Amino acid sequence: MRVDYAELAKVVGALTEGEDDVVSLMATVACEVHHADDRFDWTGFYRVVGPELLKIGPYQGGHGCLVIPFSRGVCGAAARTGEVQLVPDVEAFPGHIACAASTRSEIVLPVWGKGGVLIGVFDIDSDQPDAFDSEDARGMGAILAAVFAG
Ligand code: SME
């Protein structure tokens, strides 16, 4: 089934209401988003843990690589630029980091905390080619803003 972002936002909002622990919030978002759509084969966060450095956070799916510098991968590009990365074909993305050989497409969004500080990135991998679009970027971005920046 394809995710209904308005409904997903309501569910995530209800589950996270009043919570400010970032790890708890990330774990809840990763879980709810992952199970909301069959396109999502790996769903998770990478946290900013130092200058130009990401480390894995809560996720769903097979094991993910633990450390990603801002200089590498799709996650690094999202962190470096502050822009959503919509990747229809991971093989065509220079420096893509393949945590699973089955991944064909990917979306990575920057995660902004209170005060507009970059706290991490949110990564979804799909085994389907060209699985993501601007609606996913909009819907997911709205949920991340409500949970982490609100
Ligand atoms: N594909 C990501 C790495 C994270 S694994 O996919 C979970 C990247 O290129 O940054």
mmCIF file of C-alpha atoms and ligand atoms in Angstrom:
data_model
loop_
_atom_site.group_PDB
_atom_site.id
_atom_site.type_symbol
_atom_site.label_atom_id
_atom_site.label_comp_id
_atom_site.label_asym_id
_atom_site.label_seq_id
_atom_site.Cartn_x
_atom_site.Cartn_y
_atom_site.Cartn_z
ATOM 1 C CA MET A 1 0.000 0.000 0.000
ATOM 2 C CA ARG A 2 1.059 3.594 -0.593
ATOM 3 C CA VAL A 3 1.425 5.840 2.412
ATOM 4 C CA ASP A 4 -1.225 8.468 3.220
ATOM 5 C CA TYR A 5 0.951 11.253 4.602
ATOM 6 C CA ALA A 6 -1.913 13.133 6.274
ATOM 7 C CA GLU A 7 -2.906 9.983 8.161
ATOM 8 C CA LEU A 8 0.712 9.085 8.949
ATOM 9 C CA ALA A 9 1.311 12.577 10.327
ATOM 10 C CA LYS A 10 -1.690 12.201 12.648
ATOM 11 C CA VAL A 11 -0.487 8.832 13.945
ATOM 12 C CA VAL A 12 3.110 10.015 14.468
ATOM 13 C CA GLY A 13 1.864 13.188 16.119
ATOM 14 C CA ALA A 14 -0.294 11.231 18.551
ATOM 15 C CA LEU A 15 2.504 8.778 19.386
ATOM 16 C CA THR A 16 5.132 11.476 19.961
ATOM 17 C CA GLU A 17 2.990 14.143 21.653
ATOM 18 C CA GLY A 18 4.764 15.643 24.643
ATOM 19 C CA GLU A 19 7.989 13.672 24.053
ATOM 20 C CA ASP A 20 11.279 15.512 23.611
ATOM 21 C CA ASP A 21 13.814 12.695 23.820
ATOM 22 C CA VAL A 22 15.359 12.638 20.331
ATOM 23 C CA VAL A 23 16.255 8.933 20.336
ATOM 24 C CA SER A 24 12.716 8.008 21.342
ATOM 25 C CA LEU A 25 11.324 10.281 18.649
ATOM 26 C CA MET A 26 13.645 8.842 15.993
ATOM 27 C CA ALA A 27 12.784 5.270 16.963
ATOM 28 C CA THR A 28 9.068 6.013 16.733
ATOM 29 C CA VAL A 29 9.303 7.806 13.394
ATOM 30 C CA ALA A 30 11.505 5.084 11.860
ATOM 31 C CA CYS A 31 9.057 2.386 12.963
ATOM 32 C CA GLU A 32 5.850 4.106 11.827
ATOM 33 C CA VAL A 33 7.250 5.298 8.497
ATOM 34 C CA HIS A 34 8.843 1.955 7.669
ATOM 35 C CA HIS A 35 5.591 0.051 8.052
ATOM 36 C CA ALA A 36 3.495 2.646 6.214
ATOM 37 C CA ASP A 37 4.512 1.748 2.652
ATOM 38 C CA ASP A 38 5.738 -1.361 0.821
ATOM 39 C CA ARG A 39 8.267 0.750 -1.076
ATOM 40 C CA PHE A 40 10.258 1.350 2.133
ATOM 41 C CA ASP A 41 12.848 -1.402 2.583
ATOM 42 C CA TRP A 42 15.233 0.426 4.910
ATOM 43 C CA THR A 43 14.156 3.380 7.040
ATOM 44 C CA GLY A 44 16.324 5.176 9.516
ATOM 45 C CA PHE A 45 18.300 8.071 10.874
ATOM 46 C CA TYR A 46 21.912 9.110 10.825
ATOM 47 C CA ARG A 47 22.750 11.570 13.584
ATOM 48 C CA VAL A 48 25.205 14.466 13.479
ATOM 49 C CA VAL A 49 27.735 13.454 16.158
ATOM 50 C CA GLY A 50 30.616 15.778 15.360
ATOM 51 C CA PRO A 51 31.891 18.196 12.726
ATOM 52 C CA GLU A 52 30.982 16.784 9.306
ATOM 53 C CA LEU A 53 30.237 13.344 10.821
ATOM 54 C CA LEU A 54 27.137 11.154 10.870
ATOM 55 C CA LYS A 55 26.564 7.999 12.907
ATOM 56 C CA ILE A 56 23.688 5.603 12.634
ATOM 57 C CA GLY A 57 20.594 6.118 14.747
ATOM 58 C CA PRO A 58 17.325 4.233 15.134
ATOM 59 C CA TYR A 59 16.349 2.296 12.003
ATOM 60 C CA GLN A 60 14.265 -0.510 10.580
ATOM 61 C CA GLY A 61 15.520 -3.070 8.059
ATOM 62 C CA GLY A 62 18.854 -4.839 7.516
ATOM 63 C CA HIS A 63 22.043 -3.571 9.168
ATOM 64 C CA GLY A 64 23.176 -0.134 8.086
ATOM 65 C CA CYS A 65 26.717 1.146 7.993
ATOM 66 C CA LEU A 66 27.636 2.846 11.254
ATOM 67 C CA VAL A 67 29.617 5.924 10.250
ATOM 68 C CA ILE A 68 29.219 8.311 7.293
ATOM 69 C CA PRO A 69 31.295 11.473 6.852
ATOM 70 C CA PHE A 70 29.501 14.435 5.248
ATOM 71 C CA SER A 71 31.848 13.936 2.276
ATOM 72 C CA ARG A 72 30.375 10.534 1.361
ATOM 73 C CA GLY A 73 27.173 8.964 0.161
ATOM 74 C CA VAL A 74 23.663 10.205 -0.313
ATOM 75 C CA CYS A 75 23.374 10.834 3.422
ATOM 76 C CA GLY A 76 26.523 12.917 3.400
ATOM 77 C CA ALA A 77 25.174 14.938 0.476
ATOM 78 C CA ALA A 78 21.930 15.676 2.347
ATOM 79 C CA ALA A 79 23.864 16.723 5.458
ATOM 80 C CA ARG A 80 26.396 18.775 3.488
ATOM 81 C CA THR A 81 23.878 20.654 1.355
ATOM 82 C CA GLY A 82 20.857 20.726 3.654
ATOM 83 C CA GLU A 83 18.826 19.632 0.636
ATOM 84 C CA VAL A 84 16.585 16.605 0.091
ATOM 85 C CA GLN A 85 18.315 13.970 -2.061
ATOM 86 C CA LEU A 86 15.891 12.182 -4.398
ATOM 87 C CA VAL A 87 17.845 9.346 -6.043
ATOM 88 C CA PRO A 88 15.911 7.396 -8.701
ATOM 89 C CA ASP A 89 18.900 5.116 -9.437
ATOM 90 C CA VAL A 90 21.515 4.637 -6.728
ATOM 91 C CA GLU A 91 23.962 3.145 -9.261
ATOM 92 C CA ALA A 92 24.035 6.543 -10.971
ATOM 93 C CA PHE A 93 24.741 8.492 -7.753
ATOM 94 C CA PRO A 94 28.485 9.174 -7.414
ATOM 95 C CA GLY A 95 29.740 7.754 -4.114
ATOM 96 C CA HIS A 96 26.497 6.014 -3.142
ATOM 97 C CA ILE A 97 27.103 3.777 -0.132
ATOM 98 C CA ALA A 98 25.381 0.427 -0.629
ATOM 99 C CA CYS A 99 24.374 -1.023 2.739
ATOM 100 C CA ALA A 100 22.292 -3.594 0.848
ATOM 101 C CA ALA A 101 22.938 -4.917 -2.681
ATOM 102 C CA SER A 102 19.188 -4.916 -3.285
ATOM 103 C CA THR A 103 18.757 -1.126 -2.980
ATOM 104 C CA ARG A 104 17.710 0.551 -6.255
ATOM 105 C CA SER A 105 16.495 4.015 -5.212
ATOM 106 C CA GLU A 106 16.690 6.264 -2.171
ATOM 107 C CA ILE A 107 15.442 9.444 -0.566
ATOM 108 C CA VAL A 108 17.373 11.262 2.165
ATOM 109 C CA LEU A 109 16.069 14.327 3.986
ATOM 110 C CA PRO A 110 17.946 16.648 6.324
ATOM 111 C CA VAL A 111 16.494 16.655 9.868
ATOM 112 C CA TRP A 112 16.377 20.078 11.504
ATOM 113 C CA GLY A 113 16.075 20.379 15.273
ATOM 114 C CA LYS A 114 14.985 23.305 17.408
ATOM 115 C CA GLY A 115 16.657 26.535 16.439
ATOM 116 C CA GLY A 116 17.214 25.258 12.911
ATOM 117 C CA VAL A 117 20.205 23.117 13.851
ATOM 118 C CA LEU A 118 20.939 20.087 11.645
ATOM 119 C CA ILE A 119 20.606 17.070 13.955
ATOM 120 C CA GLY A 120 20.772 14.337 11.332
ATOM 121 C CA VAL A 121 19.357 12.919 8.137
ATOM 122 C CA PHE A 122 16.442 10.576 7.491
ATOM 123 C CA ASP A 123 17.181 7.861 4.934
ATOM 124 C CA ILE A 124 14.723 5.560 3.139
ATOM 125 C CA ASP A 125 15.966 2.915 0.717
ATOM 126 C CA SER A 126 13.803 1.002 -1.733
ATOM 127 C CA ASP A 127 14.467 -2.159 -3.682
ATOM 128 C CA GLN A 128 12.234 -0.639 -6.392
ATOM 129 C CA PRO A 129 13.780 1.666 -9.008
ATOM 130 C CA ASP A 130 12.689 5.330 -9.004
ATOM 131 C CA ALA A 131 10.442 4.678 -5.996
ATOM 132 C CA PHE A 132 10.305 8.219 -4.550
ATOM 133 C CA ASP A 133 8.875 11.531 -5.714
ATOM 134 C CA SER A 134 8.226 15.100 -4.596
ATOM 135 C CA GLU A 135 5.126 14.017 -2.683
ATOM 136 C CA ASP A 136 7.325 11.808 -0.509
ATOM 137 C CA ALA A 137 9.737 14.682 0.038
ATOM 138 C CA ARG A 138 6.877 17.023 0.982
ATOM 139 C CA GLY A 139 4.989 14.579 3.197
ATOM 140 C CA MET A 140 8.037 13.238 4.989
ATOM 141 C CA GLY A 141 9.512 16.696 5.386
ATOM 142 C CA ALA A 142 6.339 17.917 7.082
ATOM 143 C CA ILE A 143 6.388 15.010 9.535
ATOM 144 C CA LEU A 144 10.066 15.513 10.378
ATOM 145 C CA ALA A 145 9.532 19.252 10.926
ATOM 146 C CA ALA A 146 6.548 18.647 13.195
ATOM 147 C CA VAL A 147 8.392 16.070 15.324
ATOM 148 C CA PHE A 148 11.885 17.547 15.570
ATOM 149 C CA ALA A 149 11.673 21.274 14.911
ATOM 150 C CA GLY A 150 8.282 22.023 16.442
HETATM 151 N N1 SME B 1 22.866 4.654 1.021
HETATM 152 C C1 SME B 1 23.300 5.585 2.040
HETATM 153 C C2 SME B 1 23.995 4.870 3.181
HETATM 154 C C3 SME B 1 23.099 4.406 4.287
HETATM 155 S S1 SME B 1 22.577 2.712 3.975
HETATM 156 O O1 SME B 1 21.792 2.822 2.732
HETATM 157 C C4 SME B 1 21.400 2.447 5.252
HETATM 158 C C5 SME B 1 24.277 6.628 1.461
HETATM 159 O O2 SME B 1 24.700 6.477 0.300
HETATM 160 O O3 SME B 1 24.614 7.563 2.194
#
